[in-house]
PDB file of C-alpha atoms in Angstrom:
ATOM      1  CA  ASP A   1      45.920  16.888  33.933  1.00 53.00           C
ATOM      2  CA  PRO A   2      48.447  18.691  36.197  1.00 56.00           C
ATOM      3  CA  ARG A   3      47.483  22.015  34.598  1.00 58.00           C
ATOM      4  CA  TRP A   4      44.153  21.834  36.415  1.00 56.00           C
ATOM      5  CA  TYR A   5      45.735  22.340  39.818  1.00 61.00           C
ATOM      6  CA  GLY A   6      46.721  25.989  39.578  1.00 61.00           C
ATOM      7  CA  GLY A   7      50.419  25.363  40.026  1.00 55.00           C
ATOM      8  CA  THR A   8      49.952  23.253  43.163  1.00 55.00           C
ATOM      9  CA  TRP A   9      50.854  19.978  41.415  1.00 54.00           C
ATOM     10  CA  ASP A  10      54.523  20.706  42.130  1.00 59.00           C
ATOM     11  CA  ASP A  11      53.692  21.319  45.802  1.00 63.00           C
ATOM     12  CA  VAL A  12      52.808  17.636  46.214  1.00 63.00           C
ATOM     13  CA  ASP A  13      55.882  15.478  46.786  1.00 63.00           C
ATOM     14  CA  GLU A  14      56.369  12.153  45.031  1.00 65.00           C
ATOM     15  CA  GLU A  15      55.688  10.159  48.186  1.00 60.00           C
ATOM     16  CA  THR A  16      52.291  11.830  48.627  1.00 65.00           C
ATOM     17  CA  ARG A  17      51.442  11.389  44.939  1.00 59.00           C
ATOM     18  CA  SER A  18      52.281   7.683  45.137  1.00 62.00           C
ATOM     19  CA  LYS A  19      50.114   7.339  48.238  1.00 62.00           C
ATOM     20  CA  VAL A  20      47.198   9.105  46.527  1.00 62.00           C
ATOM     21  CA  PHE A  21      47.578   6.958  43.414  1.00 59.00           C
ATOM     22  CA  GLY A  22      47.488   3.865  45.610  1.00 57.00           C
ATOM     23  CA  LEU A  23      44.359   4.958  47.489  1.00 59.00           C
ATOM     24  CA  HIS A  24      42.382   5.995  44.403  1.00 56.00           C
ATOM     25  CA  THR A  25      43.444   3.462  41.790  1.00 57.00           C
ATOM     26  CA  SER A  26      40.343   3.947  39.612  1.00 58.00           C
ATOM     27  CA  ASP A  27      40.628   7.726  39.572  1.00 60.00           C
ATOM     28  CA  VAL A  28      44.223   8.705  38.906  1.00 58.00           C
ATOM     29  CA  ALA A  29      45.020   7.739  35.300  1.00 63.00           C
ATOM     30  CA  LEU A  30      46.109  10.752  33.244  1.00 68.00           C
ATOM     31  CA  ASP A  31      44.061  10.773  30.030  1.00 74.00           C
ATOM     32  CA  TYR A  32      44.944  13.985  28.227  1.00 79.00           C
ATOM     33  CA  GLU A  33      42.804  13.208  25.189  1.00 85.00           C
ATOM     34  CA  LYS A  34      39.681  12.633  27.300  1.00 83.00           C
ATOM     35  CA  ASP A  35      40.400  15.799  29.286  1.00 84.00           C
ATOM     36  CA  ALA A  36      40.823  17.853  26.108  1.00 87.00           C
ATOM     37  CA  ILE A  37      37.554  16.578  24.611  1.00 90.00           C
ATOM     38  CA  GLU A  38      35.567  17.211  27.786  1.00 88.00           C
ATOM     39  CA  LEU A  39      37.035  20.664  28.308  1.00 88.00           C
ATOM     40  CA  GLU A  40      36.288  21.634  24.718  1.00 89.00           C
ATOM     41  CA  LEU A  41      32.671  20.493  25.148  1.00 89.00           C
ATOM     42  CA  VAL A  42      32.407  22.497  28.386  1.00 90.00           C
ATOM     43  CA  ARG A  43      33.804  25.616  26.741  1.00 88.00           C
ATOM     44  CA  ARG A  44      31.519  25.323  23.747  1.00 86.00           C
ATOM     45  CA  ALA A  45      28.525  24.873  26.054  1.00 87.00           C
ATOM     46  CA  SER A  46      29.577  27.775  28.295  1.00 84.00           C
ATOM     47  CA  ILE A  47      30.618  30.587  25.977  1.00 79.00           C
ATOM     48  CA  PRO A  48      28.146  33.318  25.044  1.00 69.00           C
ATOM     49  CA  VAL A  49      26.863  33.031  21.474  1.00 58.00           C
ATOM     50  CA  PRO A  50      27.328  36.105  19.238  1.00 52.00           C
ATOM     51  CA  GLY A  51      23.901  37.635  18.875  1.00 46.00           C
ATOM     52  CA  GLY A  52      22.830  35.536  21.859  1.00 46.00           C
ATOM     53  CA  ALA A  53      20.328  35.995  24.638  1.00 47.00           C
ATOM     54  CA  ALA A  54      21.698  39.348  25.784  1.00 42.00           C
ATOM     55  CA  VAL A  55      22.556  40.670  22.306  1.00 37.00           C
ATOM     56  CA  ASP A  56      20.369  41.683  19.402  1.00 42.00           C
ATOM     57  CA  GLY A  57      22.602  42.962  16.656  1.00 41.00           C
ATOM     58  CA  ASP A  58      19.784  44.258  14.483  1.00 48.00           C
ATOM     59  CA  GLY A  59      18.297  46.759  16.882  1.00 48.00           C
ATOM     60  CA  GLY A  60      15.288  44.563  17.542  1.00 51.00           C
ATOM     61  CA  HIS A  61      14.267  44.453  13.870  1.00 56.00           C
ATOM     62  CA  GLY A  62      15.839  41.121  12.896  1.00 61.00           C
ATOM     63  CA  PRO A  63      15.034  37.582  14.025  1.00 63.00           C
ATOM     64  CA  PRO A  64      14.861  36.819  17.756  1.00 66.00           C
ATOM     65  CA  PRO A  65      18.314  36.416  19.339  1.00 72.00           C
ATOM     66  CA  HIS A  66      19.990  33.046  19.767  1.00 75.00           C
ATOM     67  CA  PRO A  67      19.033  31.600  23.187  1.00 78.00           C
ATOM     68  CA  GLY A  68      22.682  31.536  24.272  1.00 84.00           C
ATOM     69  CA  PRO A  69      24.683  28.845  26.104  1.00 90.00           C
ATOM     70  CA  VAL A  70      23.014  25.442  26.376  1.00 92.00           C
ATOM     71  CA  PRO A  71      21.631  24.378  29.782  1.00 96.00           C
ATOM     72  CA  PHE A  72      24.400  22.609  31.697  1.00 96.00           C
ATOM     73  CA  LEU A  73      24.239  20.429  34.813  1.00 97.00           C
ATOM     74  CA  GLY A  74      27.669  19.159  35.871  1.00 96.00           C
ATOM     75  CA  MET A  75      27.875  16.618  38.679  1.00 96.00           C
ATOM     76  CA  CYS A  76      30.934  15.290  40.509  1.00 94.00           C
ATOM     77  CA  ARG A  77      33.725  15.299  37.873  1.00 92.00           C
ATOM     78  CA  GLY A  78      31.337  17.240  35.633  1.00 94.00           C
ATOM     79  CA  SER A  79      31.240  20.115  38.126  1.00 96.00           C
ATOM     80  CA  GLN A  80      35.038  20.125  38.292  1.00 94.00           C
ATOM     81  CA  MET A  81      35.251  20.196  34.483  1.00 93.00           C
ATOM     82  CA  LEU A  82      32.741  23.049  34.359  1.00 96.00           C
ATOM     83  CA  ASN A  83      34.850  25.035  36.815  1.00 96.00           C
ATOM     84  CA  VAL A  84      38.183  24.337  35.103  1.00 93.00           C
ATOM     85  CA  GLY A  85      36.729  25.034  31.655  1.00 93.00           C
ATOM     86  CA  ASN A  86      35.721  28.496  32.839  1.00 94.00           C
ATOM     87  CA  GLY A  87      39.032  29.447  34.453  1.00 93.00           C
ATOM     88  CA  GLY A  88      38.920  27.824  37.900  1.00 94.00           C
ATOM     89  CA  ASP A  89      41.253  25.158  39.255  1.00 92.00           C
ATOM     90  CA  LEU A  90      41.316  22.153  41.598  1.00 92.00           C
ATOM     91  CA  TYR A  91      43.037  20.539  44.518  1.00 90.00           C
ATOM     92  CA  PHE A  92      44.973  17.480  43.376  1.00 82.00           C
ATOM     93  CA  ASP A  93      44.025  15.721  46.620  1.00 85.00           C
ATOM     94  CA  VAL A  94      41.735  17.261  49.221  1.00 89.00           C
ATOM     95  CA  ALA A  95      42.957  15.114  52.110  1.00 87.00           C
ATOM     96  CA  SER A  96      46.578  16.133  51.462  1.00 84.00           C
ATOM     97  CA  GLN A  97      46.086  19.811  50.617  1.00 86.00           C
ATOM     98  CA  VAL A  98      43.100  21.098  52.607  1.00 90.00           C
ATOM     99  CA  PRO A  99      43.683  21.747  56.323  1.00 90.00           C
ATOM    100  CA  ASP A 100      41.276  19.797  58.549  1.00 94.00           C
ATOM    101  CA  ALA A 101      39.700  18.195  55.498  1.00 94.00           C
ATOM    102  CA  VAL A 102      36.529  16.211  56.053  1.00 94.00           C
ATOM    103  CA  GLN A 103      36.256  12.769  54.497  1.00 92.00           C
ATOM    104  CA  HIS A 104      35.032  13.115  50.918  1.00 93.00           C
ATOM    105  CA  VAL A 105      35.113   9.468  49.867  1.00 87.00           C
ATOM    106  CA  ASP A 106      34.641   6.236  51.819  1.00 90.00           C
ATOM    107  CA  TYR A 107      35.362   3.152  49.736  1.00 87.00           C
ATOM    108  CA  ASP A 108      34.152   0.857  52.528  1.00 88.00           C
ATOM    109  CA  ASN A 109      30.748   2.570  52.659  1.00 91.00           C
ATOM    110  CA  TYR A 110      30.678   3.946  49.155  1.00 87.00           C
ATOM    111  CA  ASP A 111      27.033   4.685  48.352  1.00 89.00           C
ATOM    112  CA  GLU A 112      25.804   5.087  51.925  1.00 91.00           C
ATOM    113  CA  TYR A 113      28.447   7.565  53.101  1.00 94.00           C
ATOM    114  CA  ARG A 114      27.187  11.127  53.718  1.00 96.00           C
ATOM    115  CA  HIS A 115      28.673  14.367  55.009  1.00 97.00           C
ATOM    116  CA  PRO A 116      26.932  17.680  55.738  1.00 97.00           C
ATOM    117  CA  ILE A 117      27.136  20.770  53.575  1.00 98.00           C
ATOM    118  CA  THR A 118      26.072  24.294  54.513  1.00 98.00           C
ATOM    119  CA  VAL A 119      23.699  25.840  51.979  1.00 98.00           C
ATOM    120  CA  VAL A 120      23.956  29.496  50.905  1.00 98.00           C
ATOM    121  CA  PRO A 121      20.549  31.202  51.386  1.00 97.00           C
ATOM    122  CA  ASP A 122      18.471  32.308  48.404  1.00 96.00           C
ATOM    123  CA  THR A 123      20.404  30.234  45.890  1.00 98.00           C
ATOM    124  CA  PRO A 124      18.782  27.631  43.632  1.00 98.00           C
ATOM    125  CA  LEU A 125      20.084  24.866  45.922  1.00 98.00           C
ATOM    126  CA  ASP A 126      18.366  26.477  48.891  1.00 98.00           C
ATOM    127  CA  LEU A 127      15.088  26.757  46.981  1.00 97.00           C
ATOM    128  CA  TRP A 128      15.228  23.186  45.672  1.00 97.00           C
ATOM    129  CA  PHE A 129      15.721  21.699  49.133  1.00 97.00           C
ATOM    130  CA  ARG A 130      13.328  23.842  51.160  1.00 96.00           C
ATOM    131  CA  THR A 131      10.687  21.915  53.070  1.00 91.00           C
ATOM    132  CA  ASN A 132       8.965  25.176  53.998  1.00 91.00           C
ATOM    133  CA  PRO A 133       8.873  27.924  51.337  1.00 90.00           C
ATOM    134  CA  ALA A 134       9.427  30.567  54.020  1.00 92.00           C
ATOM    135  CA  ALA A 135      12.330  28.808  55.760  1.00 93.00           C
ATOM    136  CA  PRO A 136      15.728  28.708  54.024  1.00 94.00           C
ATOM    137  CA  THR A 137      17.605  25.431  53.816  1.00 94.00           C
ATOM    138  CA  THR A 138      20.563  25.614  56.201  1.00 96.00           C
ATOM    139  CA  SER A 139      22.254  22.267  55.572  1.00 97.00           C
ATOM    140  CA  ILE A 140      21.788  18.874  53.953  1.00 97.00           C
ATOM    141  CA  ASP A 141      23.712  15.602  54.041  1.00 97.00           C
ATOM    142  CA  VAL A 142      25.109  14.573  50.660  1.00 97.00           C
ATOM    143  CA  ASN A 143      26.904  11.594  49.170  1.00 96.00           C
ATOM    144  CA  SER A 144      30.542  12.026  48.231  1.00 95.00           C
ATOM    145  CA  TYR A 145      32.737  10.144  45.754  1.00 90.00           C
ATOM    146  CA  HIS A 146      35.686  12.468  45.151  1.00 89.00           C
ATOM    147  CA  HIS A 147      39.204  12.955  46.456  1.00 86.00           C
ATOM    148  CA  GLN A 148      39.785  16.118  44.404  1.00 88.00           C
ATOM    149  CA  GLY A 149      37.825  19.336  44.717  1.00 93.00           C
ATOM    150  CA  ILE A 150      37.462  22.968  43.732  1.00 95.00           C
ATOM    151  CA  ARG A 151      40.408  25.090  44.848  1.00 94.00           C
ATOM    152  CA  THR A 152      39.536  28.325  43.022  1.00 95.00           C
ATOM    153  CA  LEU A 153      35.995  28.879  41.786  1.00 97.00           C
ATOM    154  CA  ALA A 154      35.772  30.503  38.341  1.00 96.00           C
ATOM    155  CA  THR A 155      34.767  34.150  38.684  1.00 96.00           C
ATOM    156  CA  ARG A 156      31.523  33.772  36.733  1.00 95.00           C
ATOM    157  CA  PHE A 157      30.180  31.317  39.325  1.00 97.00           C
ATOM    158  CA  LYS A 158      28.746  31.815  42.801  1.00 98.00           C
ATOM    159  CA  PRO A 159      28.906  29.136  45.516  1.00 98.00           C
ATOM    160  CA  MET A 160      25.673  27.505  46.676  1.00 98.00           C
ATOM    161  CA  ALA A 161      27.121  25.235  49.386  1.00 98.00           C
ATOM    162  CA  HIS A 162      30.321  24.415  51.280  1.00 98.00           C
ATOM    163  CA  SER A 163      31.487  21.398  53.241  1.00 97.00           C
ATOM    164  CA  GLU A 164      32.802  21.890  56.767  1.00 97.00           C
ATOM    165  CA  ASP A 165      36.383  22.234  55.474  1.00 96.00           C
ATOM    166  CA  GLY A 166      35.367  25.159  53.230  1.00 96.00           C
ATOM    167  CA  LEU A 167      35.304  23.235  49.955  1.00 97.00           C
ATOM    168  CA  VAL A 168      32.755  24.456  47.400  1.00 98.00           C
ATOM    169  CA  GLU A 169      30.193  21.670  46.988  1.00 98.00           C
ATOM    170  CA  ALA A 170      27.732  23.407  44.651  1.00 98.00           C
ATOM    171  CA  PHE A 171      27.788  26.518  42.447  1.00 98.00           C
ATOM    172  CA  TYR A 172      25.921  28.263  39.638  1.00 98.00           C
ATOM    173  CA  ASP A 173      26.090  31.167  37.217  1.00 97.00           C
ATOM    174  CA  PRO A 174      23.522  33.752  38.432  1.00 96.00           C
ATOM    175  CA  LEU A 175      23.336  35.276  34.943  1.00 93.00           C
ATOM    176  CA  LEU A 176      22.445  31.887  33.481  1.00 93.00           C
ATOM    177  CA  TYR A 177      19.822  30.662  35.882  1.00 96.00           C
ATOM    178  CA  ALA A 178      16.257  31.086  34.669  1.00 96.00           C
ATOM    179  CA  PRO A 179      14.880  27.632  33.786  1.00 97.00           C
ATOM    180  CA  ALA A 180      11.654  28.994  32.281  1.00 96.00           C
ATOM    181  CA  ASP A 181      13.800  31.019  29.851  1.00 94.00           C
ATOM    182  CA  GLY A 182      16.136  28.132  28.991  1.00 94.00           C
ATOM    183  CA  ARG A 183      19.032  29.289  31.168  1.00 95.00           C
ATOM    184  CA  PHE A 184      20.732  26.832  33.531  1.00 97.00           C
ATOM    185  CA  MET A 185      24.400  26.465  34.461  1.00 97.00           C
ATOM    186  CA  VAL A 186      24.949  24.512  37.677  1.00 98.00           C
ATOM    187  CA  GLY A 187      27.727  22.408  39.189  1.00 98.00           C
ATOM    188  CA  LEU A 188      27.154  19.892  42.006  1.00 98.00           C
ATOM    189  CA  GLN A 189      29.959  17.926  43.621  1.00 97.00           C
ATOM    190  CA  PHE A 190      27.462  15.302  44.797  1.00 97.00           C
ATOM    191  CA  HIS A 191      25.035  12.957  42.996  1.00 96.00           C
ATOM    192  CA  PRO A 192      21.412  13.781  43.950  1.00 96.00           C
ATOM    193  CA  GLU A 193      20.056  10.923  41.809  1.00 95.00           C
ATOM    194  CA  ARG A 194      21.920   8.434  44.044  1.00 93.00           C
ATOM    195  CA  MET A 195      20.661   9.903  47.322  1.00 93.00           C
ATOM    196  CA  GLN A 196      17.994   7.226  47.769  1.00 87.00           C
ATOM    197  CA  ASP A 197      16.762   4.971  50.551  1.00 79.00           C
ATOM    198  CA  LEU A 198      15.225   2.052  48.686  1.00 75.00           C
ATOM    199  CA  ALA A 199      14.791  -0.174  51.760  1.00 73.00           C
ATOM    200  CA  ARG A 200      12.869   2.523  53.628  1.00 75.00           C
ATOM    201  CA  HIS A 201      10.808   3.273  50.529  1.00 72.00           C
ATOM    202  CA  LEU A 202       9.794  -0.373  50.078  1.00 74.00           C
ATOM    203  CA  ALA A 203       9.104  -0.942  53.771  1.00 77.00           C
ATOM    204  CA  THR A 204       7.202   2.239  54.607  1.00 76.00           C
ATOM    205  CA  GLU A 205       6.163   3.812  51.268  1.00 73.00           C
ATOM    206  CA  GLU A 206       8.134   6.883  52.270  1.00 74.00           C
ATOM    207  CA  PRO A 207       9.574   8.835  49.306  1.00 76.00           C
ATOM    208  CA  LEU A 208      12.432   7.104  47.504  1.00 84.00           C
ATOM    209  CA  PHE A 209      14.720  10.126  47.584  1.00 88.00           C
ATOM    210  CA  GLU A 210      16.178  11.355  50.847  1.00 89.00           C
ATOM    211  CA  TYR A 211      15.128  14.919  49.979  1.00 92.00           C
ATOM    212  CA  ALA A 212      12.503  16.308  47.618  1.00 91.00           C
ATOM    213  CA  GLY A 213      15.234  18.629  46.356  1.00 95.00           C
ATOM    214  CA  CYS A 214      16.979  15.687  44.728  1.00 95.00           C
ATOM    215  CA  TRP A 215      14.341  15.426  42.003  1.00 93.00           C
ATOM    216  CA  ARG A 216      13.562  19.167  41.951  1.00 96.00           C
ATOM    217  CA  ILE A 217      17.060  19.741  40.563  1.00 97.00           C
ATOM    218  CA  TYR A 218      16.239  17.582  37.564  1.00 97.00           C
ATOM    219  CA  GLU A 219      12.814  19.156  37.135  1.00 97.00           C
ATOM    220  CA  SER A 220      14.472  22.574  36.826  1.00 97.00           C
ATOM    221  CA  PHE A 221      17.102  21.244  34.444  1.00 98.00           C
ATOM    222  CA  VAL A 222      14.515  19.553  32.198  1.00 98.00           C
ATOM    223  CA  GLU A 223      12.394  22.721  32.230  1.00 98.00           C
ATOM    224  CA  ALA A 224      15.425  24.710  31.089  1.00 97.00           C
ATOM    225  CA  ALA A 225      16.299  22.174  28.377  1.00 96.00           C
ATOM    226  CA  ARG A 226      12.755  22.187  26.977  1.00 96.00           C
ATOM    227  CA  SER A 227      12.554  25.959  26.995  1.00 95.00           C
ATOM    228  CA  TYR A 228      15.980  26.212  25.362  1.00 94.00           C
ATOM    229  CA  GLN A 229      14.947  23.788  22.617  1.00 94.00           C
ATOM    230  CA  ASP A 230      11.746  25.727  21.967  1.00 92.00           C
ATOM    231  CA  ARG A 231      13.635  29.015  21.779  1.00 90.00           C
ATOM    232  CA  LEU A 232      16.325  27.533  19.558  1.00 90.00           C
ATOM    233  CA  GLU A 233      13.738  26.163  17.103  1.00 89.00           C
ATOM    234  CA  THR A 234      11.954  29.535  17.072  1.00 86.00           C
ATOM    235  CA  HIS A 235      15.281  31.243  16.404  1.00 83.00           C
ATOM    236  CA  HIS A 236      16.155  28.898  13.535  1.00 82.00           C
ATOM    237  CA  ARG A 237      12.713  29.323  11.914  1.00 83.00           C
ATOM    238  CA  ALA A 238      12.936  33.087  12.269  1.00 82.00           C
ATOM    239  CA  VAL A 239      16.437  33.181  10.773  1.00 80.00           C
ATOM    240  CA  ALA A 240      15.276  31.085   7.830  1.00 83.00           C
ATOM    241  CA  ASP A 241      12.239  33.329   7.303  1.00 77.00           C
ATOM    242  CA  ASP A 242      14.425  36.422   7.530  1.00 75.00           C
ATOM    243  CA  LEU A 243      16.886  35.055   4.978  1.00 80.00           C
ATOM    244  CA  ARG A 244      14.056  34.214   2.593  1.00 81.00           C
ATOM    245  CA  SER A 245      12.571  37.695   2.996  1.00 80.00           C
ATOM    246  CA  ARG A 246      15.949  39.318   2.351  1.00 80.00           C
ATOM    247  CA  ALA A 247      16.516  37.122  -0.719  1.00 83.00           C
ATOM    248  CA  VAL A 248      13.107  38.049  -2.149  1.00 80.00           C
ATOM    249  CA  ALA A 249      13.705  41.729  -1.452  1.00 81.00           C
ATOM    250  CA  HIS A 250      17.136  41.534  -3.105  1.00 80.00           C
ATOM    251  CA  ALA A 251      15.672  39.785  -6.174  1.00 79.00           C
ATOM    252  CA  LEU A 252      12.900  42.382  -6.499  1.00 80.00           C
ATOM    253  CA  ALA A 253      15.391  45.227  -6.191  1.00 78.00           C
ATOM    254  CA  ALA A 254      17.590  43.672  -8.861  1.00 75.00           C
ATOM    255  CA  ALA A 255      14.601  43.215 -11.162  1.00 75.00           C
ATOM    256  CA  ARG A 256      13.539  46.847 -10.720  1.00 79.00           C
ATOM    257  CA  ALA A 257      17.083  48.039 -11.402  1.00 78.00           C
ATOM    258  CA  ASP A 258      17.206  45.903 -14.555  1.00 71.00           C
ATOM    259  CA  LEU A 259      13.891  47.351 -15.788  1.00 77.00           C
ATOM    260  CA  ALA A 260      15.062  50.887 -15.084  1.00 75.00           C
ATOM    261  CA  LEU A 261      18.075  50.359 -17.337  1.00 72.00           C
ATOM    262  CA  ARG A 262      15.984  49.250 -20.322  1.00 63.00           C
TER     263      ARG A 262
END
């Protein structure tokens, strides 16, 4: 959708657009209905819930607060949707619009292609990919399947990694990152689940994934999802119990008032 590009759609001439469409034939169809559905899902997953994790409207005397936004892990297009759905925008074509752009997709070496990204210290990405708990992760090599990318990062998010051309390759919401408490909102431009070396694994019994961080991401996400589900079920039970208690109290008060009038 041209609205995603922060007004830069009109900066791309027709010749360049035609060239981009020709290079990325499987990734250029405009599907407004699909975009609208995905953006609505992102917004519903991202918005704070009234009476949510940071709000208790009953002064601490009512049921426990709603656990808030659902855990969200957006990868590749999913990270771009997460950013756009929260007020950010994109480059229509990185190679055409980013000075000194690195290669972000290689159709001739699709799954094996890698490029380095610089990791921001003390972010979840750094912690996931550390090989030594005391030594921050400085860089990793990631796969890359995109010709578009984040132009403006939504203000709620903080970057966790950049490619050499300055493109944001990973980000998160610091206020929604606590997996043990059911909070997780992360965007990754790469696919950690596809960063595997099967031949090496079968030949040497070395780990399947290129980095331990690849599966640690999913461990954190699953931890957050389980915790969120537990908290949501507790919230629903408590709300139901509270409603029953209020109904009983209301019925008793009505009965007493009726007796007092006799």
